[in-house]
Amino acid sequence: MIRLSYTLRKRTDQDIQEFITWRYEGNYSFYDNPIQEEKVNGFLESGNREGFYSVIDREGRLAGNCEFFQVGDETEDIMGVGIQMKPALTGKGEGKLFFHSIIEEGRRKLGYDHLELAVVDFNVRAISVYERAGFVQKGEFQNNIRGQEYRFIIMEKDW
């Protein structure tokens, strides 16, 4: 059993203001928040939304964010998740604990038995974390982002 190193809390305005400044290095600059108007607007509107959380480390410091949302139509009971780790924390071996904490606390808060996510195919670090957490590939899709086509992998896990 992995102990939870991170916890979820309601987003604060201060958290959101930090999220919208996050920039990543190399290929991961794909995830830069300030260059994506739809992400910035989504963060600015997310403060009081159900299922949208800040991720906090044991010392109470902001470590990331996550969003749980309904996938498909309302007749299906399929939950999706999006996660983002603070840029300064990426690539340091914390991904497994970070992700595990989010999905386990999310299960306690939301009660899901099936979870899906989408990840861009070049993000091998994240894919490895998800696979080690028991997620398997379900499908894929193409998406045009800022004028460039990207392949995304859909992964899922049942409990």
Short mmCIF file of C-alpha atoms in Angstrom, two decimals:
data_model
loop_
_atom_site.label_atom_id
_atom_site.label_comp_id
_atom_site.label_asym_id
_atom_site.label_seq_id
_atom_site.Cartn_x
_atom_site.Cartn_y
_atom_site.Cartn_z
CA MET A 1 0.00 0.00 0.00
CA ILE A 2 1.36 3.37 -1.03
CA ARG A 3 0.78 6.09 1.52
CA LEU A 4 -0.78 9.26 0.20
CA SER A 5 1.84 11.98 -0.08
CA TYR A 6 -0.51 14.54 -1.60
CA THR A 7 -4.03 15.65 -0.79
CA LEU A 8 -6.80 17.40 -2.69
CA ARG A 9 -8.37 20.65 -1.59
CA LYS A 10 -10.72 23.23 -3.04
CA ARG A 11 -8.90 25.58 -5.40
CA THR A 12 -8.16 29.07 -4.16
CA ASP A 13 -7.84 32.20 -6.27
CA GLN A 14 -4.14 32.25 -5.35
CA ASP A 15 -3.73 28.66 -6.63
CA ILE A 16 -5.43 29.57 -9.90
CA GLN A 17 -3.21 32.62 -10.38
CA GLU A 18 -0.18 30.35 -9.99
CA PHE A 19 -1.55 27.64 -12.33
CA ILE A 20 -1.91 30.07 -15.22
CA THR A 21 1.81 30.94 -15.05
CA TRP A 22 3.15 27.37 -15.29
CA ARG A 23 5.64 26.65 -18.10
CA TYR A 24 7.47 23.40 -18.85
CA GLU A 25 10.80 22.55 -20.51
CA GLY A 26 11.49 20.88 -23.86
CA ASN A 27 8.69 18.87 -25.50
CA TYR A 28 6.67 19.34 -22.33
CA SER A 29 6.21 23.04 -23.22
CA PHE A 30 3.18 21.62 -25.02
CA TYR A 31 1.52 21.82 -21.57
CA ASP A 32 2.43 25.49 -20.93
CA ASN A 33 -0.62 27.16 -19.43
CA PRO A 34 -0.05 30.85 -20.36
CA ILE A 35 -0.05 30.16 -24.12
CA GLN A 36 -3.39 28.34 -24.09
CA GLU A 37 -6.25 30.80 -23.79
CA GLU A 38 -8.78 27.99 -23.26
CA LYS A 39 -6.73 26.62 -20.33
CA VAL A 40 -6.33 30.03 -18.74
CA ASN A 41 -10.08 30.68 -19.05
CA GLY A 42 -10.84 27.20 -17.72
CA PHE A 43 -8.67 27.79 -14.67
CA LEU A 44 -10.19 31.23 -14.05
CA GLU A 45 -13.69 29.71 -14.10
CA SER A 46 -12.81 26.64 -12.00
CA GLY A 47 -12.64 28.03 -8.46
CA ASN A 48 -16.04 26.86 -7.28
CA ARG A 49 -16.63 23.96 -9.66
CA GLU A 50 -17.33 20.50 -8.30
CA GLY A 51 -14.52 18.02 -9.04
CA PHE A 52 -11.80 20.66 -9.61
CA TYR A 53 -9.02 20.54 -7.02
CA SER A 54 -5.61 21.83 -6.07
CA VAL A 55 -3.06 19.16 -5.12
CA ILE A 56 -1.12 19.91 -1.95
CA ASP A 57 2.00 18.21 -0.53
CA ARG A 58 2.41 17.21 3.13
CA GLU A 59 3.78 20.64 4.01
CA GLY A 60 0.74 22.36 2.50
CA ARG A 61 2.57 23.60 -0.60
CA LEU A 62 0.87 23.68 -3.99
CA ALA A 63 2.08 20.70 -6.04
CA GLY A 64 -0.43 20.53 -8.89
CA ASN A 65 -4.04 20.41 -9.90
CA CYS A 66 -6.60 17.88 -11.06
CA GLU A 67 -10.05 17.82 -12.56
CA PHE A 68 -12.60 15.03 -12.44
CA PHE A 69 -15.39 15.16 -15.03
CA GLN A 70 -18.11 13.08 -16.64
CA VAL A 71 -17.02 11.33 -19.86
CA GLY A 72 -19.59 10.63 -22.55
CA ASP A 73 -23.28 11.17 -22.01
CA GLU A 74 -25.02 11.24 -18.66
CA THR A 75 -26.41 7.71 -19.07
CA GLU A 76 -22.87 6.34 -18.73
CA ASP A 77 -21.17 6.33 -15.37
CA ILE A 78 -17.68 7.05 -16.69
CA MET A 79 -15.42 9.49 -14.88
CA GLY A 80 -12.42 11.17 -16.50
CA VAL A 81 -9.45 12.87 -14.88
CA GLY A 82 -6.95 15.48 -15.94
CA ILE A 83 -3.86 16.15 -13.86
CA GLN A 84 -1.03 18.64 -13.92
CA MET A 85 2.06 18.62 -11.73
CA LYS A 86 3.87 21.85 -10.89
CA PRO A 87 6.72 22.25 -13.42
CA ALA A 88 9.47 22.41 -10.76
CA LEU A 89 8.39 18.97 -9.45
CA THR A 90 8.32 17.07 -12.77
CA GLY A 91 11.00 14.54 -13.69
CA LYS A 92 12.02 13.98 -10.06
CA GLY A 93 10.45 10.56 -9.49
CA GLU A 94 7.33 11.82 -7.67
CA GLY A 95 4.87 11.04 -10.47
CA LYS A 96 3.72 7.69 -9.09
CA LEU A 97 2.96 9.05 -5.60
CA PHE A 98 1.38 12.20 -7.06
CA PHE A 99 -0.92 10.27 -9.39
CA HIS A 100 -1.76 7.54 -6.86
CA SER A 101 -2.73 10.15 -4.27
CA ILE A 102 -5.02 11.92 -6.76
CA ILE A 103 -6.85 8.81 -7.97
CA GLU A 104 -7.26 7.30 -4.50
CA GLU A 105 -8.50 10.50 -2.86
CA GLY A 106 -10.69 11.12 -5.91
CA ARG A 107 -12.25 7.67 -5.43
CA ARG A 108 -13.00 8.47 -1.78
CA LYS A 109 -14.54 11.83 -2.66
CA LEU A 110 -16.42 10.83 -5.82
CA GLY A 111 -16.94 7.07 -5.51
CA TYR A 112 -16.02 6.02 -9.05
CA ASP A 113 -15.18 2.43 -10.06
CA HIS A 114 -13.93 3.30 -13.55
CA LEU A 115 -11.58 6.12 -14.52
CA GLU A 116 -10.29 7.30 -17.90
CA LEU A 117 -7.69 9.80 -19.02
CA ALA A 118 -6.08 11.01 -22.23
CA VAL A 119 -2.35 11.66 -22.62
CA VAL A 120 -0.39 12.95 -25.60
CA ASP A 121 1.66 10.06 -27.03
CA PHE A 122 5.09 11.68 -26.58
CA ASN A 123 4.61 12.00 -22.80
CA VAL A 124 6.30 8.69 -22.03
CA ARG A 125 6.96 9.67 -18.40
CA ALA A 126 3.24 10.07 -17.72
CA ILE A 127 2.29 6.96 -19.73
CA SER A 128 4.73 4.92 -17.64
CA VAL A 129 3.22 6.27 -14.40
CA TYR A 130 -0.30 5.46 -15.58
CA GLU A 131 0.66 1.94 -16.67
CA ARG A 132 2.36 1.26 -13.32
CA ALA A 133 -0.89 2.39 -11.66
CA GLY A 134 -2.79 -0.28 -13.61
CA PHE A 135 -4.20 1.81 -16.46
CA VAL A 136 -4.40 0.20 -19.90
CA GLN A 137 -4.78 1.67 -23.35
CA LYS A 138 -8.40 1.86 -24.50
CA GLY A 139 -8.05 3.83 -27.73
CA GLU A 140 -6.61 6.92 -29.31
CA PHE A 141 -7.60 10.09 -31.13
CA GLN A 142 -6.01 12.97 -33.01
CA ASN A 143 -6.45 16.56 -31.88
CA ASN A 144 -5.35 19.80 -33.51
CA ILE A 145 -3.81 22.07 -30.90
CA ARG A 146 -2.42 25.47 -31.86
CA GLY A 147 -2.27 24.42 -35.52
CA GLN A 148 -0.48 21.11 -35.01
CA GLU A 149 -1.88 17.55 -34.98
CA TYR A 150 -1.21 15.47 -31.87
CA ARG A 151 -2.00 11.83 -31.14
CA PHE A 152 -3.57 11.16 -27.75
CA ILE A 153 -3.83 7.82 -26.01
CA ILE A 154 -6.97 7.06 -23.99
CA MET A 155 -6.23 4.96 -20.92
CA GLU A 156 -8.62 3.40 -18.39
CA LYS A 157 -8.76 1.47 -15.16
CA ASP A 158 -11.51 -0.43 -13.33
CA TRP A 159 -11.51 -1.10 -9.58
#
